Short mmCIF file of C-alpha atoms and ligand atoms in Angstrom, two decimals:
data_model
loop_
_atom_site.label_atom_id
_atom_site.label_comp_id
_atom_site.label_asym_id
_atom_site.label_seq_id
_atom_site.Cartn_x
_atom_site.Cartn_y
_atom_site.Cartn_z
CA MET A 34 -96.10 166.91 -14.04
CA ASP A 35 -97.25 167.86 -17.53
CA VAL A 36 -97.83 171.59 -17.93
CA HIS A 37 -100.14 172.96 -20.58
CA ILE A 38 -98.45 175.71 -22.59
CA GLY A 39 -99.90 177.04 -25.84
CA LEU A 40 -97.41 178.88 -28.07
CA SER A 41 -98.44 181.13 -30.90
CA GLY A 42 -96.20 182.23 -33.77
CA ARG A 43 -92.41 182.09 -33.52
CA GLN A 44 -91.86 185.38 -31.65
CA ASP A 45 -90.57 185.55 -28.07
CA LEU A 46 -91.08 181.89 -27.36
CA ALA A 47 -89.12 182.00 -24.08
CA GLY A 48 -91.26 184.94 -22.97
CA GLN A 49 -94.47 183.10 -23.81
CA ILE A 50 -93.35 180.08 -21.76
CA TYR A 51 -92.25 182.32 -18.87
CA ARG A 52 -95.57 184.21 -18.74
CA GLN A 53 -97.76 181.10 -18.92
CA VAL A 54 -95.89 179.20 -16.22
CA ARG A 55 -95.82 182.28 -13.98
CA GLU A 56 -99.56 182.81 -14.48
CA ALA A 57 -100.27 179.16 -13.61
CA ILE A 58 -98.15 179.46 -10.43
CA VAL A 59 -99.77 182.72 -9.31
CA ALA A 60 -103.28 181.40 -10.01
CA GLY A 61 -102.59 178.26 -7.97
CA ARG A 62 -102.99 175.79 -10.84
CA LEU A 63 -99.36 174.74 -10.21
CA PRO A 64 -99.15 174.58 -6.41
CA PRO A 65 -95.86 174.88 -4.44
CA GLY A 66 -93.73 171.75 -4.73
CA THR A 67 -95.04 170.74 -8.18
CA ALA A 68 -92.25 169.21 -10.27
CA LEU A 69 -91.94 170.84 -13.67
CA PRO A 70 -90.82 168.86 -16.71
CA ALA A 71 -87.10 168.94 -17.47
CA THR A 72 -86.17 171.56 -20.06
CA ARG A 73 -85.19 168.87 -22.55
CA ARG A 74 -88.66 167.26 -22.38
CA LEU A 75 -90.55 170.56 -22.36
CA ALA A 76 -88.56 171.77 -25.37
CA ALA A 77 -89.27 168.55 -27.26
CA GLU A 78 -93.00 168.72 -26.47
CA LEU A 79 -93.30 172.36 -27.55
CA GLY A 80 -91.03 172.02 -30.57
CA VAL A 81 -88.61 174.74 -29.39
CA ALA A 82 -84.87 174.76 -28.77
CA ARG A 83 -83.78 173.49 -25.39
CA ASN A 84 -82.15 176.78 -24.44
CA THR A 85 -85.46 178.59 -25.13
CA ALA A 86 -87.13 176.52 -22.39
CA GLY A 87 -83.98 176.93 -20.26
CA ALA A 88 -84.14 180.73 -20.58
CA ALA A 89 -87.76 180.77 -19.39
CA TYR A 90 -86.95 178.58 -16.37
CA GLU A 91 -83.90 180.71 -15.47
CA ARG A 92 -85.99 183.85 -15.43
CA LEU A 93 -88.69 182.18 -13.31
CA ALA A 94 -86.02 180.92 -10.90
CA ALA A 95 -84.33 184.32 -10.74
CA GLU A 96 -87.67 185.90 -9.79
CA GLY A 97 -88.21 183.28 -7.10
CA PHE A 98 -91.07 181.33 -8.75
CA LEU A 99 -89.03 178.16 -9.18
CA ARG A 100 -86.36 176.40 -7.21
CA THR A 101 -83.95 173.93 -8.66
CA ARG A 102 -82.54 171.00 -6.77
CA VAL A 103 -79.47 169.61 -8.42
CA GLY A 104 -80.04 166.04 -9.46
CA SER A 105 -83.76 166.02 -8.72
CA GLY A 106 -85.28 168.73 -10.92
CA THR A 107 -87.17 172.02 -10.96
CA PHE A 108 -90.07 172.73 -8.61
CA VAL A 109 -92.59 175.49 -7.95
CA ALA A 110 -91.24 177.53 -5.00
CA ASP A 111 -93.18 177.93 -1.76
CA GLY A 112 -95.34 180.91 -1.00
CA PHE A 113 -97.19 181.31 -4.28
CA GLY A 114 -100.62 180.52 -5.53
CA GLY A 115 -102.99 179.96 -2.67
CA ARG A 116 -106.28 178.40 -3.59
CA ALA A 117 -107.09 177.90 -7.24
CA PRO A 118 -110.27 179.79 -8.16
CA ASP A 119 -113.43 177.68 -8.05
CA PRO A 120 -114.53 176.45 -11.46
CA ALA A 121 -117.42 178.44 -12.92
CA PRO A 122 -120.72 176.95 -11.70
CA GLY A 123 -121.83 176.67 -15.31
CA VAL A 124 -125.08 177.28 -17.09
CA LEU A 125 -125.81 173.66 -18.00
CA ARG A 126 -128.70 171.87 -16.35
CA PRO A 127 -129.53 168.12 -16.36
CA LEU A 128 -132.88 166.86 -17.67
CA PRO A 129 -135.61 167.11 -15.01
CA VAL A 130 -135.70 163.31 -14.56
CA TRP A 131 -132.25 163.45 -12.93
CA GLU A 132 -133.61 165.75 -10.22
CA THR A 133 -136.14 163.05 -9.30
CA ILE A 134 -133.58 160.26 -8.91
CA ARG A 135 -132.13 159.87 -5.46
CA GLU A 136 -128.34 159.81 -5.18
CA PRO A 137 -126.97 156.43 -4.05
CA VAL A 138 -127.13 155.80 -0.31
CA SER A 139 -123.60 156.02 1.09
CA LEU A 140 -122.45 152.53 1.98
CA GLU A 141 -119.05 153.71 3.19
CA GLY A 142 -117.81 152.93 6.65
CA ARG A 143 -118.48 149.98 8.84
CA PRO A 144 -121.24 150.43 11.41
CA ARG A 145 -120.75 148.61 14.71
CA TYR A 146 -123.78 146.37 14.05
CA ASP A 147 -124.21 146.03 10.32
CA PHE A 148 -127.68 144.83 9.28
CA ARG A 149 -127.69 146.55 5.89
CA PRO A 150 -129.35 144.31 3.30
CA GLY A 151 -127.57 142.66 0.44
CA HIS A 152 -123.99 142.70 1.73
CA PRO A 153 -122.10 139.41 1.48
CA ASP A 154 -119.41 138.67 4.05
CA VAL A 155 -116.28 139.37 2.03
CA ARG A 156 -114.02 137.96 4.73
CA PHE A 157 -115.04 134.47 3.62
CA PHE A 158 -114.31 135.20 -0.03
CA PRO A 159 -111.61 132.84 -1.39
CA TRP A 160 -109.24 135.70 -2.11
CA ALA A 161 -106.27 133.40 -2.78
CA SER A 162 -108.06 131.47 -5.54
CA TRP A 163 -109.38 134.66 -7.07
CA ARG A 164 -105.91 136.26 -6.99
CA ARG A 165 -104.43 133.18 -8.68
CA LEU A 166 -107.02 133.21 -11.47
CA LEU A 167 -106.85 136.95 -12.02
CA THR A 168 -103.05 137.02 -11.97
CA SER A 169 -102.91 134.26 -14.53
CA GLN A 170 -105.26 136.28 -16.75
CA LEU A 171 -103.14 139.39 -16.40
CA ARG A 172 -100.04 137.35 -17.30
CA ALA A 173 -101.79 135.83 -20.29
CA GLY A 174 -103.03 139.31 -21.23
CA ALA A 175 -99.51 140.66 -21.33
CA ALA A 176 -98.69 137.99 -23.89
CA GLY A 177 -101.96 138.33 -25.82
CA SER A 178 -103.38 140.86 -28.24
CA GLY A 179 -104.94 143.16 -25.62
CA MET A 180 -107.70 144.07 -28.06
CA TYR A 181 -111.36 144.68 -27.35
CA GLY A 182 -113.45 141.59 -26.68
CA ASP A 183 -116.96 140.47 -27.62
CA PRO A 184 -119.51 142.93 -26.16
CA ALA A 185 -121.76 140.01 -25.18
CA GLY A 186 -119.01 138.64 -22.97
CA HIS A 187 -116.11 136.25 -22.69
CA PRO A 188 -117.18 133.02 -24.46
CA GLU A 189 -116.02 130.74 -21.64
CA LEU A 190 -117.87 132.79 -19.05
CA ARG A 191 -121.07 132.79 -21.10
CA ALA A 192 -120.81 129.00 -21.45
CA ALA A 193 -120.11 128.55 -17.71
CA ILE A 194 -123.09 130.74 -16.79
CA ALA A 195 -125.37 128.77 -19.14
CA GLU A 196 -124.16 125.49 -17.62
CA ARG A 197 -124.72 126.71 -14.07
CA LEU A 198 -128.20 128.04 -14.90
CA ALA A 199 -129.21 124.69 -16.37
CA ALA A 200 -127.93 122.68 -13.41
CA ALA A 201 -128.76 124.95 -10.48
CA ARG A 202 -131.90 126.76 -11.72
CA SER A 203 -133.35 124.42 -14.37
CA VAL A 204 -133.11 127.32 -16.79
CA ARG A 205 -132.26 126.24 -20.33
CA ALA A 206 -129.77 128.65 -21.79
CA ASP A 207 -127.79 128.78 -25.01
CA PRO A 208 -124.47 130.53 -24.19
CA GLN A 209 -125.15 132.72 -27.24
CA ASP A 210 -128.16 134.18 -25.43
CA VAL A 211 -126.18 135.18 -22.33
CA VAL A 212 -124.92 138.78 -22.18
CA VAL A 213 -122.38 139.51 -19.45
CA THR A 214 -123.22 142.88 -17.88
CA ALA A 215 -121.86 145.28 -15.28
CA GLY A 216 -124.13 143.90 -12.58
CA ALA A 217 -127.86 143.25 -12.76
CA GLN A 218 -128.25 147.01 -12.91
CA GLN A 219 -126.83 147.33 -16.40
CA ALA A 220 -128.95 144.41 -17.60
CA ILE A 221 -132.11 146.39 -16.75
CA ASP A 222 -130.80 149.48 -18.48
CA LEU A 223 -130.02 147.51 -21.66
CA VAL A 224 -133.41 145.82 -21.67
CA ALA A 225 -135.28 149.12 -21.37
CA ARG A 226 -133.32 150.75 -24.13
CA VAL A 227 -133.49 147.82 -26.53
CA LEU A 228 -137.16 146.95 -26.09
CA LEU A 229 -139.22 149.97 -25.15
CA PRO A 230 -139.88 153.35 -26.72
CA PRO A 231 -139.53 156.21 -24.20
CA GLY A 232 -142.82 156.98 -22.50
CA SER A 233 -143.82 153.31 -22.23
CA ALA A 234 -145.54 152.20 -19.05
CA VAL A 235 -143.44 149.74 -17.03
CA ALA A 236 -144.62 148.00 -13.86
CA VAL A 237 -142.41 147.46 -10.81
CA GLU A 238 -143.13 145.93 -7.43
CA GLU A 239 -144.18 148.19 -4.53
CA PRO A 240 -142.27 148.07 -2.25
CA GLY A 241 -139.39 147.34 -4.60
CA TYR A 242 -135.79 147.88 -5.54
CA PRO A 243 -135.14 151.62 -6.11
CA PRO A 244 -132.11 151.36 -8.46
CA VAL A 245 -134.24 149.51 -11.02
CA ARG A 246 -137.03 152.09 -10.79
CA HIS A 247 -134.38 154.75 -11.38
CA ALA A 248 -132.87 152.95 -14.39
CA LEU A 249 -136.30 152.65 -15.99
CA ALA A 250 -137.21 156.28 -15.27
CA ALA A 251 -133.86 157.47 -16.59
CA ALA A 252 -134.50 155.55 -19.81
CA GLY A 253 -137.65 157.65 -20.22
CA MET A 254 -140.19 155.08 -19.02
CA ARG A 255 -143.36 155.80 -17.07
CA VAL A 256 -142.84 153.71 -13.93
CA VAL A 257 -146.02 152.35 -12.35
CA ARG A 258 -145.77 150.78 -8.91
CA VAL A 259 -147.89 147.67 -8.44
CA PRO A 260 -148.55 146.32 -4.94
CA VAL A 261 -147.28 143.00 -3.63
CA ASP A 262 -149.00 140.84 -1.03
CA ALA A 263 -148.04 137.58 0.68
CA GLY A 264 -148.08 135.81 -2.73
CA GLY A 265 -145.89 138.38 -4.46
CA LEU A 266 -146.90 140.79 -7.22
CA VAL A 267 -150.67 141.33 -7.37
CA VAL A 268 -151.20 140.43 -11.02
CA ASP A 269 -154.78 141.74 -11.06
CA ALA A 270 -153.42 145.21 -10.24
CA LEU A 271 -151.17 145.42 -13.32
CA PRO A 272 -152.11 148.30 -15.61
CA ASP A 273 -153.29 147.13 -19.03
CA ASP A 274 -150.81 149.37 -20.83
CA ALA A 275 -147.66 148.03 -19.07
CA ARG A 276 -145.15 146.95 -21.71
CA LEU A 277 -142.71 145.45 -19.19
CA VAL A 278 -143.06 144.00 -15.69
CA PHE A 279 -140.02 143.82 -13.41
CA LEU A 280 -140.24 141.16 -10.67
CA THR A 281 -138.18 139.37 -8.02
CA PRO A 282 -140.01 136.00 -7.83
CA SER A 283 -137.44 133.98 -5.85
CA HIS A 284 -137.03 136.48 -3.03
CA GLN A 285 -139.17 139.57 -3.31
CA PHE A 286 -137.10 142.66 -2.72
CA PRO A 287 -137.34 143.87 -0.01
CA LEU A 288 -140.05 141.80 1.71
CA GLY A 289 -138.51 138.41 0.99
CA MET A 290 -141.41 136.05 0.25
CA PRO A 291 -141.31 133.93 -2.92
CA MET A 292 -143.92 134.53 -5.61
CA ALA A 293 -146.68 131.92 -5.22
CA PRO A 294 -146.91 129.29 -8.02
CA ALA A 295 -150.43 130.43 -9.00
CA ARG A 296 -149.19 134.02 -9.32
CA ARG A 297 -146.31 132.85 -11.51
CA ALA A 298 -148.75 131.18 -13.85
CA ALA A 299 -151.02 134.24 -13.74
CA VAL A 300 -148.31 136.73 -14.61
CA LEU A 301 -147.12 134.59 -17.54
CA GLU A 302 -150.67 134.37 -18.81
CA TRP A 303 -151.12 138.14 -18.30
CA ALA A 304 -147.93 138.87 -20.26
CA ASP A 305 -149.12 136.66 -23.13
CA ARG A 306 -152.47 138.41 -23.23
CA HIS A 307 -150.91 141.89 -23.10
CA ASP A 308 -147.91 141.14 -25.31
CA ALA A 309 -145.62 142.36 -22.52
CA VAL A 310 -142.08 141.53 -21.40
CA LEU A 311 -141.33 140.02 -17.99
CA VAL A 312 -137.96 140.71 -16.38
CA GLU A 313 -137.15 138.15 -13.70
CA ASP A 314 -134.44 139.40 -11.31
CA ASP A 315 -132.96 136.33 -9.62
CA TYR A 316 -130.40 138.34 -7.65
CA ASP A 317 -129.79 136.14 -4.58
CA SER A 318 -131.62 132.83 -5.03
CA GLU A 319 -128.41 130.80 -4.57
CA PHE A 320 -128.96 131.27 -0.85
CA ARG A 321 -132.08 129.29 -0.02
CA PHE A 322 -132.41 127.85 3.46
CA ALA A 323 -135.62 125.85 3.54
CA GLY A 324 -138.26 124.29 1.33
CA ARG A 325 -138.08 123.31 -2.32
CA PRO A 326 -137.05 125.85 -4.94
CA LEU A 327 -139.90 127.10 -7.09
CA GLU A 328 -139.50 127.02 -10.86
CA PRO A 329 -138.12 130.32 -12.15
CA LEU A 330 -140.52 132.18 -14.45
CA HIS A 331 -138.02 131.64 -17.23
CA ALA A 332 -138.36 127.86 -16.90
CA LEU A 333 -142.16 128.12 -17.02
CA ASP A 334 -142.24 130.49 -19.97
CA GLY A 335 -143.64 128.91 -23.13
CA SER A 336 -143.52 131.95 -25.39
CA GLY A 337 -140.10 133.52 -24.91
CA ARG A 338 -141.14 136.71 -23.18
CA VAL A 339 -139.22 136.27 -19.91
CA LEU A 340 -135.79 137.86 -19.60
CA TYR A 341 -133.73 136.41 -16.77
CA VAL A 342 -131.27 138.64 -14.88
CA GLY A 343 -128.56 137.32 -12.57
CA SER A 344 -125.88 138.93 -10.42
CA PHE A 345 -122.53 137.91 -8.94
CA SER A 346 -122.77 140.69 -6.34
CA LYS A 347 -124.02 138.40 -3.56
CA THR A 348 -122.29 135.15 -4.49
CA MET A 349 -118.95 136.80 -5.26
CA LEU A 350 -118.37 140.50 -4.52
CA PRO A 351 -120.51 143.57 -5.25
CA THR A 352 -117.34 145.46 -6.18
CA LEU A 353 -116.72 143.20 -9.19
CA ARG A 354 -119.79 144.65 -10.95
CA LEU A 355 -120.55 141.40 -12.74
CA GLY A 356 -123.98 140.14 -13.70
CA PHE A 357 -125.73 138.77 -16.74
CA LEU A 358 -128.86 138.77 -18.82
CA LEU A 359 -130.44 135.78 -20.53
CA ALA A 360 -132.69 136.79 -23.40
CA PRO A 361 -134.40 135.04 -26.33
CA PRO A 362 -132.49 134.68 -29.64
CA SER A 363 -134.68 137.36 -31.25
CA LEU A 364 -132.87 139.97 -29.08
CA ARG A 365 -129.34 138.59 -29.52
CA ARG A 366 -128.11 141.10 -32.04
CA ALA A 367 -129.72 144.19 -30.48
CA LEU A 368 -128.54 143.42 -26.94
CA ARG A 369 -124.99 142.70 -28.06
CA THR A 370 -124.97 145.99 -29.98
CA ALA A 371 -126.51 147.88 -27.05
CA LYS A 372 -123.79 146.60 -24.77
CA TYR A 373 -121.18 147.69 -27.29
CA VAL A 374 -122.74 151.15 -27.58
CA SER A 375 -122.97 151.49 -23.80
CA ASP A 376 -119.47 150.51 -22.63
CA TRP A 377 -118.19 147.95 -25.16
CA HIS A 378 -117.77 145.19 -22.57
CA VAL A 379 -117.09 144.28 -18.95
CA PRO A 380 -113.30 144.10 -18.26
CA LEU A 381 -112.01 140.88 -19.80
CA PRO A 382 -109.47 139.74 -17.17
CA GLU A 383 -112.24 139.61 -14.53
CA GLN A 384 -114.62 137.83 -16.91
CA ALA A 385 -112.02 135.20 -17.76
CA ALA A 386 -111.07 134.78 -14.09
CA LEU A 387 -114.73 134.26 -13.21
CA ALA A 388 -115.06 131.68 -15.99
CA GLY A 389 -112.16 129.77 -14.39
CA PHE A 390 -113.69 130.17 -10.94
CA LEU A 391 -116.93 128.61 -12.16
CA THR A 392 -115.43 125.78 -14.20
CA GLU A 393 -112.88 124.67 -11.59
CA GLY A 394 -115.67 124.32 -9.01
CA SER A 395 -114.57 127.16 -6.72
CA PHE A 396 -117.84 129.02 -7.24
CA ALA A 397 -120.05 126.08 -6.26
CA ARG A 398 -117.81 125.39 -3.24
CA HIS A 399 -117.94 129.01 -2.11
CA VAL A 400 -121.73 129.19 -2.47
CA ARG A 401 -122.16 125.94 -0.49
CA ARG A 402 -119.93 127.23 2.28
CA MET A 403 -121.63 130.61 2.45
CA ARG A 404 -125.05 128.98 2.49
CA ARG A 405 -124.05 127.34 5.79
CA VAL A 406 -122.63 130.61 7.18
CA TYR A 407 -125.73 132.62 6.21
CA ALA A 408 -128.15 129.89 7.36
CA ASP A 409 -126.62 130.08 10.81
CA ARG A 410 -126.80 133.89 10.91
CA ARG A 411 -130.38 133.89 9.68
CA ALA A 412 -131.43 131.38 12.35
CA ARG A 413 -129.73 133.46 15.05
CA LEU A 414 -131.36 136.63 13.74
CA LEU A 415 -134.81 135.05 13.84
CA ALA A 416 -134.22 133.61 17.30
CA ALA A 417 -133.13 136.93 18.80
CA LEU A 418 -135.53 139.26 16.98
CA PRO A 419 -137.13 141.77 19.41
CA PRO A 420 -140.80 140.88 20.04
CA GLU A 421 -141.98 144.14 18.41
CA LEU A 422 -140.75 142.79 15.07
CA ALA A 423 -142.84 140.22 13.14
CA PRO A 424 -140.75 138.57 10.42
CA VAL A 425 -142.17 138.20 6.90
CA PRO A 426 -142.10 134.45 6.07
CA ALA A 427 -139.21 133.90 3.65
CA ALA A 428 -136.55 131.27 3.12
CA ALA A 429 -133.90 132.75 0.86
CA GLY A 430 -131.45 135.57 0.31
CA LEU A 431 -129.20 137.64 2.52
CA HIS A 432 -131.86 139.68 4.30
CA LEU A 433 -135.28 139.41 5.85
CA SER A 434 -137.94 141.97 6.54
CA ALA A 435 -140.00 142.35 9.67
CA TRP A 436 -143.14 144.37 10.35
CA LEU A 437 -143.24 146.96 13.10
CA PRO A 438 -146.45 147.62 15.06
CA PRO A 439 -148.95 149.57 12.89
CA GLY A 440 -148.46 153.31 13.13
CA SER A 441 -144.70 153.08 13.83
CA ASP A 442 -142.38 155.52 12.10
CA ASP A 443 -139.83 153.11 10.64
CA ALA A 444 -137.53 155.87 9.33
CA ALA A 445 -137.36 157.45 12.80
CA ILE A 446 -136.68 154.02 14.34
CA ALA A 447 -133.86 153.34 11.85
CA ALA A 448 -132.38 156.77 12.64
CA GLU A 449 -132.59 156.06 16.37
CA ALA A 450 -131.00 152.63 15.81
CA ALA A 451 -128.14 154.31 13.95
CA ARG A 452 -127.47 156.35 17.09
CA HIS A 453 -127.02 153.03 18.92
CA GLY A 454 -124.54 151.86 16.27
CA VAL A 455 -127.09 149.68 14.44
CA ALA A 456 -127.44 150.02 10.65
CA VAL A 457 -130.87 148.87 9.40
CA PHE A 458 -133.01 150.12 6.55
CA PRO A 459 -136.66 151.14 7.04
CA LEU A 460 -139.17 149.52 4.68
CA SER A 461 -140.49 152.97 3.78
CA MET A 462 -137.20 153.53 1.95
CA PHE A 463 -138.37 151.03 -0.68
CA GLY A 464 -141.96 152.11 -1.14
CA ALA A 465 -144.11 154.97 0.05
CA THR A 466 -147.15 152.79 0.68
CA ALA A 467 -145.44 149.93 2.52
CA PRO A 468 -146.60 149.33 6.10
CA PRO A 469 -143.85 150.17 8.63
CA GLY A 470 -141.07 147.65 9.01
CA LEU A 471 -137.34 147.08 8.96
CA VAL A 472 -135.14 145.32 6.42
CA LEU A 473 -132.45 143.34 8.20
CA GLY A 474 -129.47 142.04 6.29
CA PHE A 475 -127.54 139.16 7.82
CA GLY A 476 -124.87 138.75 5.12
CA ALA A 477 -122.34 141.01 6.78
CA ALA A 478 -123.81 140.89 10.30
CA THR A 479 -121.46 139.19 12.70
CA GLU A 480 -122.47 140.46 16.15
CA ILE A 481 -126.10 139.47 15.78
CA GLU A 482 -127.33 139.10 19.37
CA PRO A 483 -125.71 142.27 20.77
CA GLY A 484 -126.80 144.14 17.64
CA LEU A 485 -130.41 143.08 18.12
CA ALA A 486 -130.24 143.98 21.81
CA ALA A 487 -129.11 147.49 20.79
CA LEU A 488 -131.90 147.60 18.20
CA ALA A 489 -134.44 146.56 20.86
CA ARG A 490 -133.31 149.50 23.03
CA SER A 491 -133.99 151.91 20.17
CA LEU A 492 -137.50 150.46 19.72
CA ARG A 493 -138.57 151.29 23.28
C1 PLP B 777 -133.39 143.33 -6.21
C2 PLP B 777 -131.93 143.38 -6.51
N1 PLP B 777 -131.53 143.15 -7.76
C3 PLP B 777 -130.23 143.16 -8.09
C4 PLP B 777 -129.27 143.42 -7.14
C5 PLP B 777 -127.81 143.34 -7.53
O1 PLP B 777 -127.51 144.31 -8.42
P1 PLP B 777 -126.05 144.39 -9.06
O2 PLP B 777 -125.78 143.09 -9.75
O3 PLP B 777 -126.19 145.53 -10.02
O4 PLP B 777 -125.09 144.64 -7.96
C6 PLP B 777 -129.63 143.69 -5.84
C7 PLP B 777 -128.61 144.04 -4.83
O5 PLP B 777 -128.88 144.49 -3.76
C8 PLP B 777 -131.00 143.66 -5.52
O6 PLP B 777 -131.39 143.90 -4.26
#
């Protein structure tokens, strides 16, 4: 263990070492059993003679503060210290906005019946392929320069993302316009900081995805919630002064319906008229189970005001923290610089491994396989849904929402369900004005029928 000792002058150096180590032991900063550095190392670090450090240790040992085990070193003796004093609470206070932002919901633990939205089933993840790709990157890294990479991302990953977007989403992308981010979440943060002066009005869907609202509020934006109906965002309800509109057109979060084609056209036209930015969050559209895919807003955009955000949290693993942003060339330089200023770049070994995963075909294979797994779970969920729950029509993603009878208290129902071992989220968690309902994830749900039977018991 390194021990902080500050020497002053050249007088009584052994005494200074003795007093500081003793004080640290008595105050509990060096608890019993802590290994102290060998006298040779301590002396070298402090720039003193070895026997000066030795004299201090001998005195501490003679007074019972230290014990020495031949061959294994010097340790703090038992019986000293007790609890280290609590750190001073401090006089510093965060900006008021941080008091308004909810702390993240704890996703620890594994409920018996897990219907939390947005969780992929990690047991199906091709761990062996991923391990092979990552290990080969770490080996190559040991032989390489180990220097910082391009803030916009690993070039092969940016190219692989652009290729996949073109093929799977009909989104034309120049790899130079792809920025690899720490999840979709960081993409939103970068967009707000690069494009909007603090105090700007930004529109989000209500109900909607809280972490994005928080990112925008934390960046100093005035967040305005705009209702959604069966066709998605109600474009007529957008405030005229909104500089940015955040939407989930493929699979509205949390309700699940796609944005209707007429609404897509309307919001593009609205953005043109109001000189606003549209942020299209396409977080889980790889999992579509019925019908034809609708054109992403980005593909319909004639004037370059749609920013497209993607995530690998559902297709790969949420723990990887990998996502991306596709933006017009006019923002290339600023976004790359913003990423550099924020955290320089996403870890390179993971980026390079993901590039390999995409180009060797493992990604497409995994998504195809999981589509079958999730389609089956979704069908079983719909078939066994308690009659009190009316599903919102939707055909994509890893969750669906269902309305409860009017007047129900969805938060109380979710709390009651938790007592029966069922984890579900109430719709009210995502918007204060949403009618009562439940959000049911099927990504990680394995025991669907018994889980829904337990949920039905908590509804009655
Ligand atoms: C609407 C929405 N956007 C994005 C994400 C993914 O975010 P990230 O890539 O930061 O994990 C989620 C995950 O639940 C989501 O629900």
